[in-house]
Amino acid sequence: MTDATSAQRARALIARLDLTNLAEDCTEADVAALCVRAETAAGPVAAICIWPDFVGFARRELSARIKVATVVNFPLGGSDVEATLIETRRAIADGADEIDLVIAYDRLADDPGFVEAQVRTIRAICGHARLKAILETGKLYDEATIRSACRAALAGGADFLKTSTGKVEVNATPGSAKILLEEIAKAGGTVGFKPAGGIKTFEDADGYMRLAETICGLDYPAPERFRLGASGVLADLLAIAQGAERPGGGASY
């Protein structure tokens, strides 16, 4: 790619970034700093993704053009649907625009119907908010189980398929991304896709967008259908967008 093309794609990737802080020790001050970072010199990110406790604060701090995403049933993906309903209702009442739900991935092998029902139940109370189903692909191990997770989440009405929590050893990979995108394409190509965790460089991020373009079509990865779950990648994207010297790596989530 020419420098101009790289800069253009870096700006496009920034506009598709869910700038994330899900650190265990995250504070309100950290979220305030994240809100400032979200309004970049190359344009705003798509969303910030934060713990539920900070949703109301973040919604007050951010302009309306940046979405507030939060996580529920996170990070372990348990089976307590009632507790997840309570979390989700509170987050939406506080102003969340997007809900990232960890499915009960441990139930997939024996009871994929539970996951479908879990997603459907949470989706039913989301209203205007988008529901991203986190499949935790690094814990599913084989292609057949990942495809089963995709189909259960899609059947339940998920608006996005998301690879990972960023809290396990193996997070987003090109292999798992390919499976999710193939299942999205089979289902009509309207559901969104979000790789998360392990995205450190422009090349990582652009590789996922190119994969989405290849499998689902060049017009597929618009911001309403394609997101990147990351935080440390922003500095690299900004450097390329602005033609500046690139930093040496960064945190992946």
PDB file of C-alpha atoms in Angstrom:
ATOM      1  CA  MET A   1       0.000   0.000   0.000  1.00  0.00           C
ATOM      2  CA  THR A   2       1.069   3.560  -0.622  1.00  0.00           C
ATOM      3  CA  ASP A   3       1.412   5.872   2.369  1.00  0.00           C
ATOM      4  CA  ALA A   4      -1.783   7.667   1.293  1.00  0.00           C
ATOM      5  CA  THR A   5      -3.724   4.423   1.149  1.00  0.00           C
ATOM      6  CA  SER A   6      -2.379   3.315   4.521  1.00  0.00           C
ATOM      7  CA  ALA A   7      -3.336   6.647   6.072  1.00  0.00           C
ATOM      8  CA  GLN A   8      -6.836   6.414   4.631  1.00  0.00           C
ATOM      9  CA  ARG A   9      -7.308   2.897   5.953  1.00  0.00           C
ATOM     10  CA  ALA A  10      -5.894   3.860   9.360  1.00  0.00           C
ATOM     11  CA  ARG A  11      -8.486   6.631   9.627  1.00  0.00           C
ATOM     12  CA  ALA A  12     -11.189   4.159   8.619  1.00  0.00           C
ATOM     13  CA  LEU A  13     -10.023   1.743  11.303  1.00  0.00           C
ATOM     14  CA  ILE A  14     -10.086   4.474  13.971  1.00  0.00           C
ATOM     15  CA  ALA A  15     -13.718   5.132  13.046  1.00  0.00           C
ATOM     16  CA  ARG A  16     -14.399   1.427  13.666  1.00  0.00           C
ATOM     17  CA  LEU A  17     -12.556   1.123  16.974  1.00  0.00           C
ATOM     18  CA  ASP A  18     -14.196   0.197  20.279  1.00  0.00           C
ATOM     19  CA  LEU A  19     -11.612   1.867  22.519  1.00  0.00           C
ATOM     20  CA  THR A  20     -11.515  -0.414  25.541  1.00  0.00           C
ATOM     21  CA  ASN A  21     -10.629  -0.382  29.205  1.00  0.00           C
ATOM     22  CA  LEU A  22     -11.719  -3.533  31.016  1.00  0.00           C
ATOM     23  CA  ALA A  23      -8.804  -3.590  33.433  1.00  0.00           C
ATOM     24  CA  GLU A  24      -9.676  -4.921  36.879  1.00  0.00           C
ATOM     25  CA  ASP A  25      -8.355  -1.732  38.501  1.00  0.00           C
ATOM     26  CA  CYS A  26     -10.089   0.692  36.124  1.00  0.00           C
ATOM     27  CA  THR A  27     -11.266   3.887  37.831  1.00  0.00           C
ATOM     28  CA  GLU A  28     -13.575   6.745  36.904  1.00  0.00           C
ATOM     29  CA  ALA A  29     -10.465   8.824  36.181  1.00  0.00           C
ATOM     30  CA  ASP A  30      -9.301   6.142  33.742  1.00  0.00           C
ATOM     31  CA  VAL A  31     -12.671   6.242  31.996  1.00  0.00           C
ATOM     32  CA  ALA A  32     -12.493  10.035  31.812  1.00  0.00           C
ATOM     33  CA  ALA A  33      -9.089   9.726  30.135  1.00  0.00           C
ATOM     34  CA  LEU A  34     -10.515   7.107  27.745  1.00  0.00           C
ATOM     35  CA  CYS A  35     -13.306   9.528  26.787  1.00  0.00           C
ATOM     36  CA  VAL A  36     -10.704  12.186  25.959  1.00  0.00           C
ATOM     37  CA  ARG A  37      -8.672   9.711  23.864  1.00  0.00           C
ATOM     38  CA  ALA A  38     -11.833   8.705  21.978  1.00  0.00           C
ATOM     39  CA  GLU A  39     -11.980  12.128  20.293  1.00  0.00           C
ATOM     40  CA  THR A  40      -8.817  11.694  18.253  1.00  0.00           C
ATOM     41  CA  ALA A  41      -7.036  14.079  15.916  1.00  0.00           C
ATOM     42  CA  ALA A  42      -8.078  11.756  13.069  1.00  0.00           C
ATOM     43  CA  GLY A  43     -11.732  11.706  14.095  1.00  0.00           C
ATOM     44  CA  PRO A  44     -13.764   9.978  16.795  1.00  0.00           C
ATOM     45  CA  VAL A  45     -13.670   6.275  17.514  1.00  0.00           C
ATOM     46  CA  ALA A  46     -16.907   4.315  17.106  1.00  0.00           C
ATOM     47  CA  ALA A  47     -17.362   3.514  20.800  1.00  0.00           C
ATOM     48  CA  ILE A  48     -15.709   3.045  24.129  1.00  0.00           C
ATOM     49  CA  CYS A  49     -16.129  -0.308  25.878  1.00  0.00           C
ATOM     50  CA  ILE A  50     -16.078  -0.168  29.672  1.00  0.00           C
ATOM     51  CA  TRP A  51     -17.342  -1.849  32.846  1.00  0.00           C
ATOM     52  CA  PRO A  52     -21.079  -1.382  33.586  1.00  0.00           C
ATOM     53  CA  ASP A  53     -20.413   0.727  36.696  1.00  0.00           C
ATOM     54  CA  PHE A  54     -19.024   3.532  34.510  1.00  0.00           C
ATOM     55  CA  VAL A  55     -21.722   3.676  31.825  1.00  0.00           C
ATOM     56  CA  GLY A  56     -23.663   6.625  33.256  1.00  0.00           C
ATOM     57  CA  PHE A  57     -20.487   8.649  33.808  1.00  0.00           C
ATOM     58  CA  ALA A  58     -19.160   7.912  30.311  1.00  0.00           C
ATOM     59  CA  ARG A  59     -22.444   8.796  28.639  1.00  0.00           C
ATOM     60  CA  ARG A  60     -22.353  12.204  30.320  1.00  0.00           C
ATOM     61  CA  GLU A  61     -18.705  12.742  29.320  1.00  0.00           C
ATOM     62  CA  LEU A  62     -18.943  11.708  25.667  1.00  0.00           C
ATOM     63  CA  SER A  63     -20.511  13.392  22.690  1.00  0.00           C
ATOM     64  CA  ALA A  64     -23.525  11.563  21.276  1.00  0.00           C
ATOM     65  CA  ARG A  65     -21.564  10.540  18.171  1.00  0.00           C
ATOM     66  CA  ILE A  66     -19.472   8.092  20.214  1.00  0.00           C
ATOM     67  CA  LYS A  67     -21.301   5.010  21.477  1.00  0.00           C
ATOM     68  CA  VAL A  68     -20.998   3.612  24.975  1.00  0.00           C
ATOM     69  CA  ALA A  69     -20.558  -0.158  24.991  1.00  0.00           C
ATOM     70  CA  THR A  70     -20.431  -2.276  28.125  1.00  0.00           C
ATOM     71  CA  VAL A  71     -20.052  -5.931  29.052  1.00  0.00           C
ATOM     72  CA  VAL A  72     -22.434  -8.317  30.798  1.00  0.00           C
ATOM     73  CA  ASN A  73     -21.985 -11.883  32.026  1.00  0.00           C
ATOM     74  CA  PHE A  74     -18.309 -10.968  31.777  1.00  0.00           C
ATOM     75  CA  PRO A  75     -15.761 -12.477  31.585  1.00  0.00           C
ATOM     76  CA  LEU A  76     -16.679 -16.067  32.508  1.00  0.00           C
ATOM     77  CA  GLY A  77     -19.898 -16.478  30.524  1.00  0.00           C
ATOM     78  CA  GLY A  78     -21.999 -18.196  33.160  1.00  0.00           C
ATOM     79  CA  SER A  79     -25.522 -19.583  32.895  1.00  0.00           C
ATOM     80  CA  ASP A  80     -27.338 -17.215  35.293  1.00  0.00           C
ATOM     81  CA  VAL A  81     -29.637 -15.524  32.809  1.00  0.00           C
ATOM     82  CA  GLU A  82     -31.586 -13.636  35.493  1.00  0.00           C
ATOM     83  CA  ALA A  83     -28.412 -11.992  36.816  1.00  0.00           C
ATOM     84  CA  THR A  84     -27.455 -11.034  33.257  1.00  0.00           C
ATOM     85  CA  LEU A  85     -30.902  -9.540  32.696  1.00  0.00           C
ATOM     86  CA  ILE A  86     -30.430  -7.361  35.771  1.00  0.00           C
ATOM     87  CA  GLU A  87     -26.996  -6.225  34.557  1.00  0.00           C
ATOM     88  CA  THR A  88     -28.330  -5.468  31.092  1.00  0.00           C
ATOM     89  CA  ARG A  89     -31.389  -3.518  32.256  1.00  0.00           C
ATOM     90  CA  ARG A  90     -29.227  -1.356  34.497  1.00  0.00           C
ATOM     91  CA  ALA A  91     -26.679  -0.687  31.748  1.00  0.00           C
ATOM     92  CA  ILE A  92     -29.360   0.367  29.276  1.00  0.00           C
ATOM     93  CA  ALA A  93     -31.044   2.579  31.892  1.00  0.00           C
ATOM     94  CA  ASP A  94     -27.658   4.218  32.497  1.00  0.00           C
ATOM     95  CA  GLY A  95     -27.291   5.011  28.797  1.00  0.00           C
ATOM     96  CA  ALA A  96     -25.470   2.073  27.183  1.00  0.00           C
ATOM     97  CA  ASP A  97     -25.800   1.985  23.406  1.00  0.00           C
ATOM     98  CA  GLU A  98     -24.258  -1.473  22.988  1.00  0.00           C
ATOM     99  CA  ILE A  99     -24.209  -4.597  25.155  1.00  0.00           C
ATOM    100  CA  ASP A 100     -21.350  -7.099  24.790  1.00  0.00           C
ATOM    101  CA  LEU A 101     -22.678 -10.383  26.225  1.00  0.00           C
ATOM    102  CA  VAL A 102     -20.433 -13.346  26.996  1.00  0.00           C
ATOM    103  CA  ILE A 103     -22.406 -16.427  26.008  1.00  0.00           C
ATOM    104  CA  ALA A 104     -22.429 -19.532  28.207  1.00  0.00           C
ATOM    105  CA  TYR A 105     -19.760 -21.086  26.017  1.00  0.00           C
ATOM    106  CA  ASP A 106     -19.244 -24.035  28.362  1.00  0.00           C
ATOM    107  CA  ARG A 107     -22.803 -25.161  27.503  1.00  0.00           C
ATOM    108  CA  LEU A 108     -22.272 -25.321  23.750  1.00  0.00           C
ATOM    109  CA  ALA A 109     -21.131 -28.915  23.423  1.00  0.00           C
ATOM    110  CA  ASP A 110     -24.086 -30.375  25.311  1.00  0.00           C
ATOM    111  CA  ASP A 111     -26.793 -27.739  24.957  1.00  0.00           C
ATOM    112  CA  PRO A 112     -26.411 -25.184  22.164  1.00  0.00           C
ATOM    113  CA  GLY A 113     -30.107 -24.456  22.560  1.00  0.00           C
ATOM    114  CA  PHE A 114     -29.356 -22.885  25.939  1.00  0.00           C
ATOM    115  CA  VAL A 115     -27.017 -20.377  24.295  1.00  0.00           C
ATOM    116  CA  GLU A 116     -29.589 -19.547  21.623  1.00  0.00           C
ATOM    117  CA  ALA A 117     -32.230 -18.955  24.305  1.00  0.00           C
ATOM    118  CA  GLN A 118     -29.776 -16.944  26.428  1.00  0.00           C
ATOM    119  CA  VAL A 119     -28.996 -14.602  23.530  1.00  0.00           C
ATOM    120  CA  ARG A 120     -32.665 -14.295  22.595  1.00  0.00           C
ATOM    121  CA  THR A 121     -33.663 -13.443  26.164  1.00  0.00           C
ATOM    122  CA  ILE A 122     -31.042 -10.694  26.495  1.00  0.00           C
ATOM    123  CA  ARG A 123     -31.742  -9.355  23.010  1.00  0.00           C
ATOM    124  CA  ALA A 124     -35.425  -9.001  23.872  1.00  0.00           C
ATOM    125  CA  ILE A 125     -34.697  -6.363  26.522  1.00  0.00           C
ATOM    126  CA  CYS A 126     -32.015  -4.458  24.617  1.00  0.00           C
ATOM    127  CA  GLY A 127     -34.454  -2.277  22.696  1.00  0.00           C
ATOM    128  CA  HIS A 128     -32.438   0.262  20.700  1.00  0.00           C
ATOM    129  CA  ALA A 129     -29.129  -1.075  22.031  1.00  0.00           C
ATOM    130  CA  ARG A 130     -27.098  -3.432  19.866  1.00  0.00           C
ATOM    131  CA  LEU A 131     -26.231  -6.833  21.280  1.00  0.00           C
ATOM    132  CA  LYS A 132     -22.767  -8.236  20.584  1.00  0.00           C
ATOM    133  CA  ALA A 133     -22.433 -11.939  21.440  1.00  0.00           C
ATOM    134  CA  ILE A 134     -18.926 -12.739  22.731  1.00  0.00           C
ATOM    135  CA  LEU A 135     -18.208 -16.343  21.764  1.00  0.00           C
ATOM    136  CA  GLU A 136     -14.811 -16.708  23.512  1.00  0.00           C
ATOM    137  CA  THR A 137     -13.453 -18.615  20.527  1.00  0.00           C
ATOM    138  CA  GLY A 138     -10.126 -19.320  22.243  1.00  0.00           C
ATOM    139  CA  LYS A 139     -11.978 -21.587  24.668  1.00  0.00           C
ATOM    140  CA  LEU A 140     -13.926 -23.473  21.984  1.00  0.00           C
ATOM    141  CA  TYR A 141     -10.865 -25.205  20.516  1.00  0.00           C
ATOM    142  CA  ASP A 142     -12.273 -26.660  17.288  1.00  0.00           C
ATOM    143  CA  GLU A 143     -13.967 -25.324  14.204  1.00  0.00           C
ATOM    144  CA  ALA A 144     -17.200 -27.282  14.660  1.00  0.00           C
ATOM    145  CA  THR A 145     -17.773 -25.822  18.130  1.00  0.00           C
ATOM    146  CA  ILE A 146     -17.012 -22.287  16.967  1.00  0.00           C
ATOM    147  CA  ARG A 147     -19.521 -22.698  14.138  1.00  0.00           C
ATOM    148  CA  SER A 148     -22.069 -24.038  16.629  1.00  0.00           C
ATOM    149  CA  ALA A 149     -21.528 -20.932  18.783  1.00  0.00           C
ATOM    150  CA  CYS A 150     -22.018 -18.666  15.761  1.00  0.00           C
ATOM    151  CA  ARG A 151     -25.234 -20.381  14.749  1.00  0.00           C
ATOM    152  CA  ALA A 152     -26.668 -20.332  18.259  1.00  0.00           C
ATOM    153  CA  ALA A 153     -25.927 -16.620  18.654  1.00  0.00           C
ATOM    154  CA  LEU A 154     -27.275 -15.789  15.208  1.00  0.00           C
ATOM    155  CA  ALA A 155     -30.438 -17.799  15.826  1.00  0.00           C
ATOM    156  CA  GLY A 156     -30.881 -15.912  19.095  1.00  0.00           C
ATOM    157  CA  GLY A 157     -30.842 -12.579  17.267  1.00  0.00           C
ATOM    158  CA  ALA A 158     -27.375 -11.218  18.049  1.00  0.00           C
ATOM    159  CA  ASP A 159     -26.541  -8.012  16.184  1.00  0.00           C
ATOM    160  CA  PHE A 160     -22.786  -8.780  16.230  1.00  0.00           C
ATOM    161  CA  LEU A 161     -20.543 -11.788  16.662  1.00  0.00           C
ATOM    162  CA  LYS A 162     -17.467 -10.957  18.744  1.00  0.00           C
ATOM    163  CA  THR A 163     -14.540 -13.314  19.083  1.00  0.00           C
ATOM    164  CA  SER A 164     -13.281 -12.822  22.611  1.00  0.00           C
ATOM    165  CA  THR A 165     -13.264 -11.182  26.012  1.00  0.00           C
ATOM    166  CA  GLY A 166      -9.554 -10.360  25.810  1.00  0.00           C
ATOM    167  CA  LYS A 167      -9.217 -12.127  29.177  1.00  0.00           C
ATOM    168  CA  VAL A 168      -8.055 -15.578  28.064  1.00  0.00           C
ATOM    169  CA  GLU A 169      -4.809 -16.908  26.610  1.00  0.00           C
ATOM    170  CA  VAL A 170      -6.047 -17.074  23.001  1.00  0.00           C
ATOM    171  CA  ASN A 171      -8.221 -14.192  21.807  1.00  0.00           C
ATOM    172  CA  ALA A 172      -8.935 -13.021  18.255  1.00  0.00           C
ATOM    173  CA  THR A 173      -7.093 -14.921  15.545  1.00  0.00           C
ATOM    174  CA  PRO A 174      -7.433 -14.778  11.748  1.00  0.00           C
ATOM    175  CA  GLY A 175      -8.604 -18.409  11.827  1.00  0.00           C
ATOM    176  CA  SER A 176     -11.449 -17.804  14.238  1.00  0.00           C
ATOM    177  CA  ALA A 177     -12.343 -14.552  12.491  1.00  0.00           C
ATOM    178  CA  LYS A 178     -12.680 -16.382   9.187  1.00  0.00           C
ATOM    179  CA  ILE A 179     -15.166 -18.829  10.711  1.00  0.00           C
ATOM    180  CA  LEU A 180     -17.301 -16.070  12.227  1.00  0.00           C
ATOM    181  CA  LEU A 181     -17.340 -14.102   8.994  1.00  0.00           C
ATOM    182  CA  GLU A 182     -18.242 -17.183   6.963  1.00  0.00           C
ATOM    183  CA  GLU A 183     -21.216 -17.857   9.231  1.00  0.00           C
ATOM    184  CA  ILE A 184     -22.265 -14.201   9.043  1.00  0.00           C
ATOM    185  CA  ALA A 185     -22.083 -14.361   5.234  1.00  0.00           C
ATOM    186  CA  LYS A 186     -24.192 -17.549   5.181  1.00  0.00           C
ATOM    187  CA  ALA A 187     -26.799 -15.783   7.323  1.00  0.00           C
ATOM    188  CA  GLY A 188     -27.088 -12.908   4.853  1.00  0.00           C
ATOM    189  CA  GLY A 189     -24.151 -10.679   5.741  1.00  0.00           C
ATOM    190  CA  THR A 190     -26.073  -8.141   7.819  1.00  0.00           C
ATOM    191  CA  VAL A 191     -24.839  -9.103  11.305  1.00  0.00           C
ATOM    192  CA  GLY A 192     -21.756  -7.293  12.546  1.00  0.00           C
ATOM    193  CA  PHE A 193     -18.320  -8.697  13.400  1.00  0.00           C
ATOM    194  CA  LYS A 194     -15.905  -7.676  16.147  1.00  0.00           C
ATOM    195  CA  PRO A 195     -12.467  -9.228  16.681  1.00  0.00           C
ATOM    196  CA  ALA A 196     -11.163  -8.430  20.167  1.00  0.00           C
ATOM    197  CA  GLY A 197      -7.922  -8.990  22.046  1.00  0.00           C
ATOM    198  CA  GLY A 198      -4.434  -9.307  20.603  1.00  0.00           C
ATOM    199  CA  ILE A 199      -4.854  -6.461  18.097  1.00  0.00           C
ATOM    200  CA  LYS A 200      -1.646  -4.469  18.510  1.00  0.00           C
ATOM    201  CA  THR A 201      -0.734  -2.929  15.156  1.00  0.00           C
ATOM    202  CA  PHE A 202      -2.178  -1.338  12.040  1.00  0.00           C
ATOM    203  CA  GLU A 203      -1.345  -4.550  10.205  1.00  0.00           C
ATOM    204  CA  ASP A 204      -3.345  -6.619  12.729  1.00  0.00           C
ATOM    205  CA  ALA A 205      -6.357  -4.342  12.481  1.00  0.00           C
ATOM    206  CA  ASP A 206      -6.237  -3.912   8.713  1.00  0.00           C
ATOM    207  CA  GLY A 207      -5.876  -7.652   8.260  1.00  0.00           C
ATOM    208  CA  TYR A 208      -9.223  -8.213   9.965  1.00  0.00           C
ATOM    209  CA  MET A 209     -10.925  -5.546   7.889  1.00  0.00           C
ATOM    210  CA  ARG A 210      -9.504  -7.024   4.691  1.00  0.00           C
ATOM    211  CA  LEU A 211     -10.723 -10.467   5.741  1.00  0.00           C
ATOM    212  CA  ALA A 212     -14.205  -9.017   6.269  1.00  0.00           C
ATOM    213  CA  GLU A 213     -14.070  -7.375   2.840  1.00  0.00           C
ATOM    214  CA  THR A 214     -13.014 -10.644   1.214  1.00  0.00           C
ATOM    215  CA  ILE A 215     -15.660 -12.832   2.828  1.00  0.00           C
ATOM    216  CA  CYS A 216     -18.627 -10.469   3.211  1.00  0.00           C
ATOM    217  CA  GLY A 217     -17.976  -7.893   0.475  1.00  0.00           C
ATOM    218  CA  LEU A 218     -16.169  -4.578   0.117  1.00  0.00           C
ATOM    219  CA  ASP A 219     -19.128  -2.623   1.459  1.00  0.00           C
ATOM    220  CA  TYR A 220     -19.587  -4.859   4.523  1.00  0.00           C
ATOM    221  CA  PRO A 221     -17.170  -3.365   7.094  1.00  0.00           C
ATOM    222  CA  ALA A 222     -18.999  -0.081   7.704  1.00  0.00           C
ATOM    223  CA  PRO A 223     -18.806   1.097  11.342  1.00  0.00           C
ATOM    224  CA  GLU A 224     -22.292  -0.256  12.071  1.00  0.00           C
ATOM    225  CA  ARG A 225     -21.127  -3.753  11.059  1.00  0.00           C
ATOM    226  CA  PHE A 226     -17.399  -3.926  11.781  1.00  0.00           C
ATOM    227  CA  ARG A 227     -15.625  -3.050  15.019  1.00  0.00           C
ATOM    228  CA  LEU A 228     -12.237  -3.667  16.573  1.00  0.00           C
ATOM    229  CA  GLY A 229     -12.034  -4.401  20.300  1.00  0.00           C
ATOM    230  CA  ALA A 230      -8.713  -2.914  21.374  1.00  0.00           C
ATOM    231  CA  SER A 231      -7.033  -0.042  23.127  1.00  0.00           C
ATOM    232  CA  GLY A 232      -3.277  -0.141  22.549  1.00  0.00           C
ATOM    233  CA  VAL A 233      -3.652  -0.142  18.753  1.00  0.00           C
ATOM    234  CA  LEU A 234      -4.912   3.452  18.666  1.00  0.00           C
ATOM    235  CA  ALA A 235      -1.438   5.010  18.888  1.00  0.00           C
ATOM    236  CA  ASP A 236      -0.231   3.009  15.883  1.00  0.00           C
ATOM    237  CA  LEU A 237      -3.328   3.850  13.853  1.00  0.00           C
ATOM    238  CA  LEU A 238      -2.948   7.547  14.652  1.00  0.00           C
ATOM    239  CA  ALA A 239       0.715   7.533  13.672  1.00  0.00           C
ATOM    240  CA  ILE A 240      -0.083   6.057  10.271  1.00  0.00           C
ATOM    241  CA  ALA A 241      -3.127   8.292   9.768  1.00  0.00           C
ATOM    242  CA  GLN A 242      -0.974  11.360  10.442  1.00  0.00           C
ATOM    243  CA  GLY A 243       2.213  10.196   8.723  1.00  0.00           C
ATOM    244  CA  ALA A 244       4.128  10.234  12.000  1.00  0.00           C
ATOM    245  CA  GLU A 245       6.684   7.870  13.499  1.00  0.00           C
ATOM    246  CA  ARG A 246       5.063   4.672  14.736  1.00  0.00           C
ATOM    247  CA  PRO A 247       5.318   3.683  18.418  1.00  0.00           C
ATOM    248  CA  GLY A 248       6.942   0.396  19.406  1.00  0.00           C
ATOM    249  CA  GLY A 249       3.963  -1.839  20.212  1.00  0.00           C
ATOM    250  CA  GLY A 250       1.415  -1.458  22.985  1.00  0.00           C
ATOM    251  CA  ALA A 251      -1.192  -3.197  25.056  1.00  0.00           C
ATOM    252  CA  SER A 252      -3.540  -5.494  23.183  1.00  0.00           C
ATOM    253  CA  TYR A 253      -6.739  -4.892  25.191  1.00  0.00           C
TER     254      TYR A 253
END
